[in-house]
Amino acid sequence: MAAEEHAPCTKPRPDKAKKRKKPKKDKWGQPLSAAAAEEDPSVEPEQEPPAVGAEESAAAAAAAAGAEESEAAAAAEGYEPGKVVASGMPYTTTEVDIRKLFEFYGPLRSVQLSRFPDSGNFRGLAFVCFESDEDAAKSIELDGFKIGNRYMRVERCRVTASSNKKRKAEFQTDPEKSVGCLSAYVGNLSWNVTEKDLRAFFKSSKIASMRFAIDKRTGGSRGFCHVDFEDDESLEKAVAMNQSELQGRPVKVAYSVSNRG
């Protein structure tokens, strides 16, 4: 029996298949015939969808312009754009703790912890840099926030020649003793330290006078002072007490730097 010959099965190729035209619809969304669509003026031709991301791009451009204006305003006021300084934190505070606290206000660019030059331990002060100056301004709400048994202070980081000089003298290396110096810088003090407390702290030295740094905005202590001694021996005894503990904090004691230049 001869085998039956079968015609090869042919299917239309997808690339050669005719594309179907989308039916036109009336204003109520009902399909219309081609003839009806041409006659009915109420039929709206289908419009191309708007370009994807156009609105997002415009919003991003506006946000970038706003960020530039904010940074320019900060610089004009003498602040480092996007940067705040946080002080008064417990020495046990870690960089992770600080990041978690400030990331609530926006993404961070960096966190720089200030440390004692001799021990390398955290000294309760950190510089926090945000990616946005607007976020940095919002983080000032943390001023007065309680961490452990201490109240943190947060303020904008200023850029001035005098503050840079003071920061270099205070946080990097101890200044050398100048000729005729009888004064000492005493820093890293607890907010509630009084003159009586310091006189007891330097009981082996003869103190002539004492000047606390006062915050003009709050009227409270800024955490450091300058002490004038009656003689050189008293000054040397005081400087030798550098890093001694007062009310649970190691006190920074160094020769005062004269502002006269």
GROMACS .gro file of C-alpha atoms in nm:
model
  261
    1MET     CA    1   0.000   0.000   0.000
    2ALA     CA    2   0.154   0.324  -0.112
    3ALA     CA    3   0.219   0.574   0.161
    4GLU     CA    4  -0.005   0.872   0.145
    5GLU     CA    5   0.169   1.197   0.076
    6HIS     CA    6   0.088   1.474   0.319
    7ALA     CA    7   0.115   1.837   0.223
    8PRO     CA    8   0.357   2.020   0.447
    9CYS     CA    9   0.189   2.216   0.723
   10THR     CA   10   0.249   2.584   0.670
   11LYS     CA   11   0.173   2.848   0.933
   12PRO     CA   12   0.198   3.220   0.884
   13ARG     CA   13   0.522   3.356   1.027
   14PRO     CA   14   0.477   3.601   1.314
   15ASP     CA   15   0.680   3.866   1.141
   16LYS     CA   16   0.464   3.850   0.832
   17ALA     CA   17   0.134   3.848   1.017
   18LYS     CA   18  -0.068   4.161   0.969
   19LYS     CA   19  -0.081   4.393   1.265
   20ARG     CA   20  -0.427   4.456   1.394
   21LYS     CA   21  -0.534   4.812   1.418
   22LYS     CA   22  -0.677   4.924   1.748
   23PRO     CA   23  -1.047   4.993   1.714
   24LYS     CA   24  -1.149   5.351   1.759
   25LYS     CA   25  -1.379   5.428   2.048
   26ASP     CA   26  -1.635   5.691   2.121
   27LYS     CA   27  -1.623   5.920   2.422
   28TRP     CA   28  -1.796   5.655   2.631
   29GLY     CA   29  -1.531   5.398   2.547
   30GLN     CA   30  -1.744   5.190   2.310
   31PRO     CA   31  -1.586   5.057   1.985
   32LEU     CA   32  -1.703   5.211   1.657
   33SER     CA   33  -1.684   5.100   1.299
   34ALA     CA   34  -1.441   5.281   1.075
   35ALA     CA   35  -1.720   5.458   0.891
   36ALA     CA   36  -1.890   5.572   1.210
   37ALA     CA   37  -1.564   5.696   1.348
   38GLU     CA   38  -1.504   5.916   1.047
   39GLU     CA   39  -1.854   6.066   1.064
   40ASP     CA   40  -1.878   6.117   1.441
   41PRO     CA   41  -1.689   6.433   1.540
   42SER     CA   42  -1.713   6.336   1.907
   43VAL     CA   43  -1.470   6.050   1.857
   44GLU     CA   44  -1.132   6.134   2.003
   45PRO     CA   45  -0.832   5.978   1.835
   46GLU     CA   46  -0.614   5.770   2.061
   47GLN     CA   47  -0.325   5.975   2.194
   48GLU     CA   48   0.027   5.857   2.251
   49PRO     CA   49   0.107   5.802   2.621
   50PRO     CA   50   0.328   6.070   2.775
   51ALA     CA   51   0.698   5.999   2.791
   52VAL     CA   52   0.781   5.787   3.092
   53GLY     CA   53   0.982   5.971   3.355
   54ALA     CA   54   0.918   6.323   3.226
   55GLU     CA   55   0.749   6.437   3.549
   56GLU     CA   56   1.011   6.262   3.761
   57SER     CA   57   1.291   6.435   3.571
   58ALA     CA   58   1.131   6.775   3.620
   59ALA     CA   59   1.087   6.708   3.993
   60ALA     CA   60   1.449   6.596   4.025
   61ALA     CA   61   1.570   6.909   3.848
   62ALA     CA   62   1.362   7.129   4.078
   63ALA     CA   63   1.495   6.947   4.385
   64ALA     CA   64   1.854   6.990   4.265
   65ALA     CA   65   1.799   7.362   4.212
   66GLY     CA   66   1.649   7.394   4.560
   67ALA     CA   67   1.946   7.211   4.712
   68GLU     CA   68   2.191   7.447   4.540
   69GLU     CA   69   2.001   7.749   4.673
   70SER     CA   70   2.003   7.602   5.025
   71GLU     CA   71   2.377   7.539   5.015
   72ALA     CA   72   2.443   7.888   4.880
   73ALA     CA   73   2.237   8.036   5.164
   74ALA     CA   74   2.427   7.832   5.423
   75ALA     CA   75   2.761   7.945   5.282
   76ALA     CA   76   2.645   8.308   5.282
   77GLU     CA   77   2.558   8.279   5.652
   78GLY     CA   78   2.902   8.141   5.734
   79TYR     CA   79   2.802   7.774   5.773
   80GLU     CA   80   2.956   7.468   5.613
   81PRO     CA   81   2.680   7.340   5.379
   82GLY     CA   82   2.526   7.016   5.502
   83LYS     CA   83   2.742   6.997   5.815
   84VAL     CA   84   2.651   7.006   6.184
   85VAL     CA   85   2.854   6.956   6.501
   86ALA     CA   86   2.716   6.742   6.785
   87SER     CA   87   2.873   6.769   7.130
   88GLY     CA   88   2.811   6.666   7.489
   89MET     CA   89   2.756   6.299   7.408
   90PRO     CA   90   2.863   6.020   7.648
   91TYR     CA   91   3.208   5.878   7.576
   92THR     CA   92   3.050   5.537   7.523
   93THR     CA   93   2.857   5.662   7.219
   94THR     CA   94   2.963   5.486   6.899
   95GLU     CA   95   2.963   5.597   6.535
   96VAL     CA   96   2.679   5.351   6.469
   97ASP     CA   97   2.471   5.519   6.742
   98ILE     CA   98   2.532   5.862   6.592
   99ARG     CA   99   2.449   5.747   6.239
  100LYS     CA  100   2.121   5.588   6.349
  101LEU     CA  101   2.024   5.908   6.527
  102PHE     CA  102   2.099   6.150   6.243
  103GLU     CA  103   1.994   5.929   5.949
  104PHE     CA  104   1.636   5.987   6.062
  105TYR     CA  105   1.665   6.332   5.898
  106GLY     CA  106   1.829   6.221   5.574
  107PRO     CA  107   2.119   6.032   5.413
  108LEU     CA  108   2.464   6.107   5.553
  109ARG     CA  109   2.783   6.174   5.364
  110SER     CA  110   3.020   6.121   5.655
  111VAL     CA  111   3.052   6.111   6.036
  112GLN     CA  112   3.379   6.227   6.193
  113LEU     CA  113   3.438   6.151   6.561
  114SER     CA  114   3.671   6.376   6.760
  115ARG     CA  115   3.908   6.181   6.986
  116PHE     CA  116   4.156   6.258   7.259
  117PRO     CA  117   4.506   6.273   7.103
  118ASP     CA  118   4.673   6.074   7.380
  119SER     CA  119   4.423   5.789   7.434
  120GLY     CA  120   4.232   5.789   7.105
  121ASN     CA  121   3.904   5.761   7.295
  122PHE     CA  122   3.590   5.938   7.178
  123ARG     CA  123   3.561   6.279   7.342
  124GLY     CA  124   3.184   6.325   7.303
  125LEU     CA  125   3.202   6.546   6.993
  126ALA     CA  126   3.133   6.457   6.630
  127PHE     CA  127   3.097   6.632   6.294
  128VAL     CA  128   2.802   6.502   6.089
  129CYS     CA  129   2.786   6.580   5.717
  130PHE     CA  130   2.456   6.533   5.530
  131GLU     CA  131   2.411   6.498   5.156
  132SER     CA  132   2.150   6.774   5.173
  133ASP     CA  133   2.188   7.107   5.352
  134GLU     CA  134   1.812   7.107   5.412
  135ASP     CA  135   1.841   6.779   5.605
  136ALA     CA  136   2.129   6.923   5.806
  137ALA     CA  137   1.912   7.220   5.907
  138LYS     CA  138   1.631   6.986   6.016
  139SER     CA  139   1.867   6.783   6.236
  140ILE     CA  140   1.908   7.087   6.465
  141GLU     CA  141   1.589   6.954   6.626
  142LEU     CA  142   1.820   6.710   6.808
  143ASP     CA  143   1.966   6.997   7.009
  144GLY     CA  144   1.893   6.910   7.372
  145PHE     CA  145   1.822   6.543   7.293
  146LYS     CA  146   1.906   6.321   7.591
  147ILE     CA  147   2.155   6.038   7.538
  148GLY     CA  148   2.211   5.831   7.849
  149ASN     CA  149   2.238   6.084   8.129
  150ARG     CA  150   2.359   6.368   7.909
  151TYR     CA  151   2.190   6.623   7.687
  152MET     CA  152   2.343   6.649   7.342
  153ARG     CA  153   2.403   6.982   7.174
  154VAL     CA  154   2.362   7.015   6.796
  155GLU     CA  155   2.444   7.328   6.595
  156ARG     CA  156   2.546   7.433   6.246
  157CYS     CA  157   2.917   7.410   6.177
  158ARG     CA  158   3.058   7.757   6.113
  159VAL     CA  159   3.348   7.836   5.882
  160THR     CA  160   3.565   8.122   6.004
  161ALA     CA  161   3.938   8.173   6.035
  162SER     CA  162   3.913   8.207   6.413
  163SER     CA  163   3.705   7.892   6.457
  164ASN     CA  164   3.946   7.693   6.241
  165LYS     CA  165   4.237   7.818   6.451
  166LYS     CA  166   4.054   7.735   6.772
  167ARG     CA  167   3.955   7.391   6.646
  168LYS     CA  168   4.314   7.317   6.547
  169ALA     CA  169   4.441   7.420   6.890
  170GLU     CA  170   4.166   7.240   7.078
  171PHE     CA  171   4.126   6.911   6.895
  172GLN     CA  172   4.457   6.825   6.730
  173THR     CA  173   4.766   6.903   6.940
  174ASP     CA  174   4.827   7.069   7.275
  175PRO     CA  175   4.965   7.424   7.240
  176GLU     CA  176   5.311   7.510   7.367
  177LYS     CA  177   5.352   7.730   7.669
  178SER     CA  178   5.406   8.093   7.578
  179VAL     CA  179   5.635   8.331   7.767
  180GLY     CA  180   5.468   8.467   8.080
  181CYS     CA  181   5.166   8.236   8.050
  182LEU     CA  182   4.981   8.178   8.378
  183SER     CA  183   4.648   8.065   8.230
  184ALA     CA  184   4.508   7.723   8.141
  185TYR     CA  185   4.233   7.606   7.911
  186VAL     CA  186   4.002   7.362   8.090
  187GLY     CA  187   3.766   7.174   7.859
  188ASN     CA  188   3.532   6.876   7.830
  189LEU     CA  189   3.348   6.988   8.140
  190SER     CA  190   3.005   6.868   8.241
  191TRP     CA  191   2.737   7.133   8.191
  192ASN     CA  192   2.668   7.158   8.565
  193VAL     CA  193   3.031   7.205   8.682
  194THR     CA  194   3.061   7.517   8.899
  195GLU     CA  195   3.351   7.741   9.000
  196LYS     CA  196   3.344   7.575   9.342
  197ASP     CA  197   3.386   7.234   9.177
  198LEU     CA  198   3.687   7.352   8.977
  199ARG     CA  199   3.853   7.515   9.278
  200ALA     CA  200   3.824   7.183   9.460
  201PHE     CA  201   3.955   7.005   9.149
  202PHE     CA  202   4.265   7.231   9.141
  203LYS     CA  203   4.300   7.240   9.519
  204SER     CA  204   4.679   7.205   9.500
  205SER     CA  205   4.706   7.521   9.287
  206LYS     CA  206   4.652   7.887   9.371
  207ILE     CA  207   4.375   8.026   9.148
  208ALA     CA  208   4.358   8.399   9.074
  209SER     CA  209   4.041   8.403   8.859
  210MET     CA  210   3.817   8.187   8.644
  211ARG     CA  211   3.617   8.263   8.328
  212PHE     CA  212   3.348   8.023   8.204
  213ALA     CA  213   3.242   8.026   7.838
  214ILE     CA  214   2.870   8.105   7.832
  215ASP     CA  215   2.625   8.028   7.553
  216LYS     CA  216   2.461   8.362   7.462
  217ARG     CA  217   2.149   8.185   7.337
  218THR     CA  218   2.081   7.960   7.636
  219GLY     CA  219   2.279   8.130   7.912
  220GLY     CA  220   2.432   7.795   8.005
  221SER     CA  221   2.790   7.673   8.012
  222ARG     CA  222   2.959   7.578   7.686
  223GLY     CA  223   3.162   7.309   7.860
  224PHE     CA  224   3.495   7.487   7.895
  225CYS     CA  225   3.662   7.775   8.079
  226HIS     CA  226   3.994   7.954   8.131
  227VAL     CA  227   4.165   7.962   8.470
  228ASP     CA  228   4.427   8.219   8.571
  229PHE     CA  229   4.680   8.105   8.833
  230GLU     CA  230   4.884   8.312   9.076
  231ASP     CA  231   5.219   8.154   8.993
  232ASP     CA  232   5.392   7.928   8.746
  233GLU     CA  233   5.409   7.638   8.992
  234SER     CA  234   5.030   7.638   9.027
  235LEU     CA  235   4.989   7.640   8.649
  236GLU     CA  236   5.225   7.342   8.605
  237LYS     CA  237   5.039   7.144   8.872
  238ALA     CA  238   4.710   7.214   8.695
  239VAL     CA  239   4.839   7.113   8.349
  240ALA     CA  240   4.976   6.792   8.500
  241MET     CA  241   4.615   6.702   8.587
  242ASN     CA  242   4.521   6.674   8.218
  243GLN     CA  243   4.273   6.385   8.163
  244SER     CA  244   4.194   6.361   8.536
  245GLU     CA  245   3.831   6.277   8.601
  246LEU     CA  246   3.575   6.531   8.722
  247GLN     CA  247   3.210   6.426   8.755
  248GLY     CA  248   3.271   6.118   8.544
  249ARG     CA  249   3.450   6.297   8.260
  250PRO     CA  250   3.824   6.322   8.179
  251VAL     CA  251   3.903   6.694   8.189
  252LYS     CA  252   4.121   6.853   7.923
  253VAL     CA  253   4.381   7.088   8.077
  254ALA     CA  254   4.630   7.273   7.855
  255TYR     CA  255   4.816   7.601   7.832
  256SER     CA  256   4.597   7.885   7.714
  257VAL     CA  257   4.657   8.031   7.372
  258SER     CA  258   4.667   8.410   7.355
  259ASN     CA  259   4.433   8.575   7.104
  260ARG     CA  260   4.683   8.851   7.049
  261GLY     CA  261   4.865   8.805   6.722
   0.00000   0.00000   0.00000
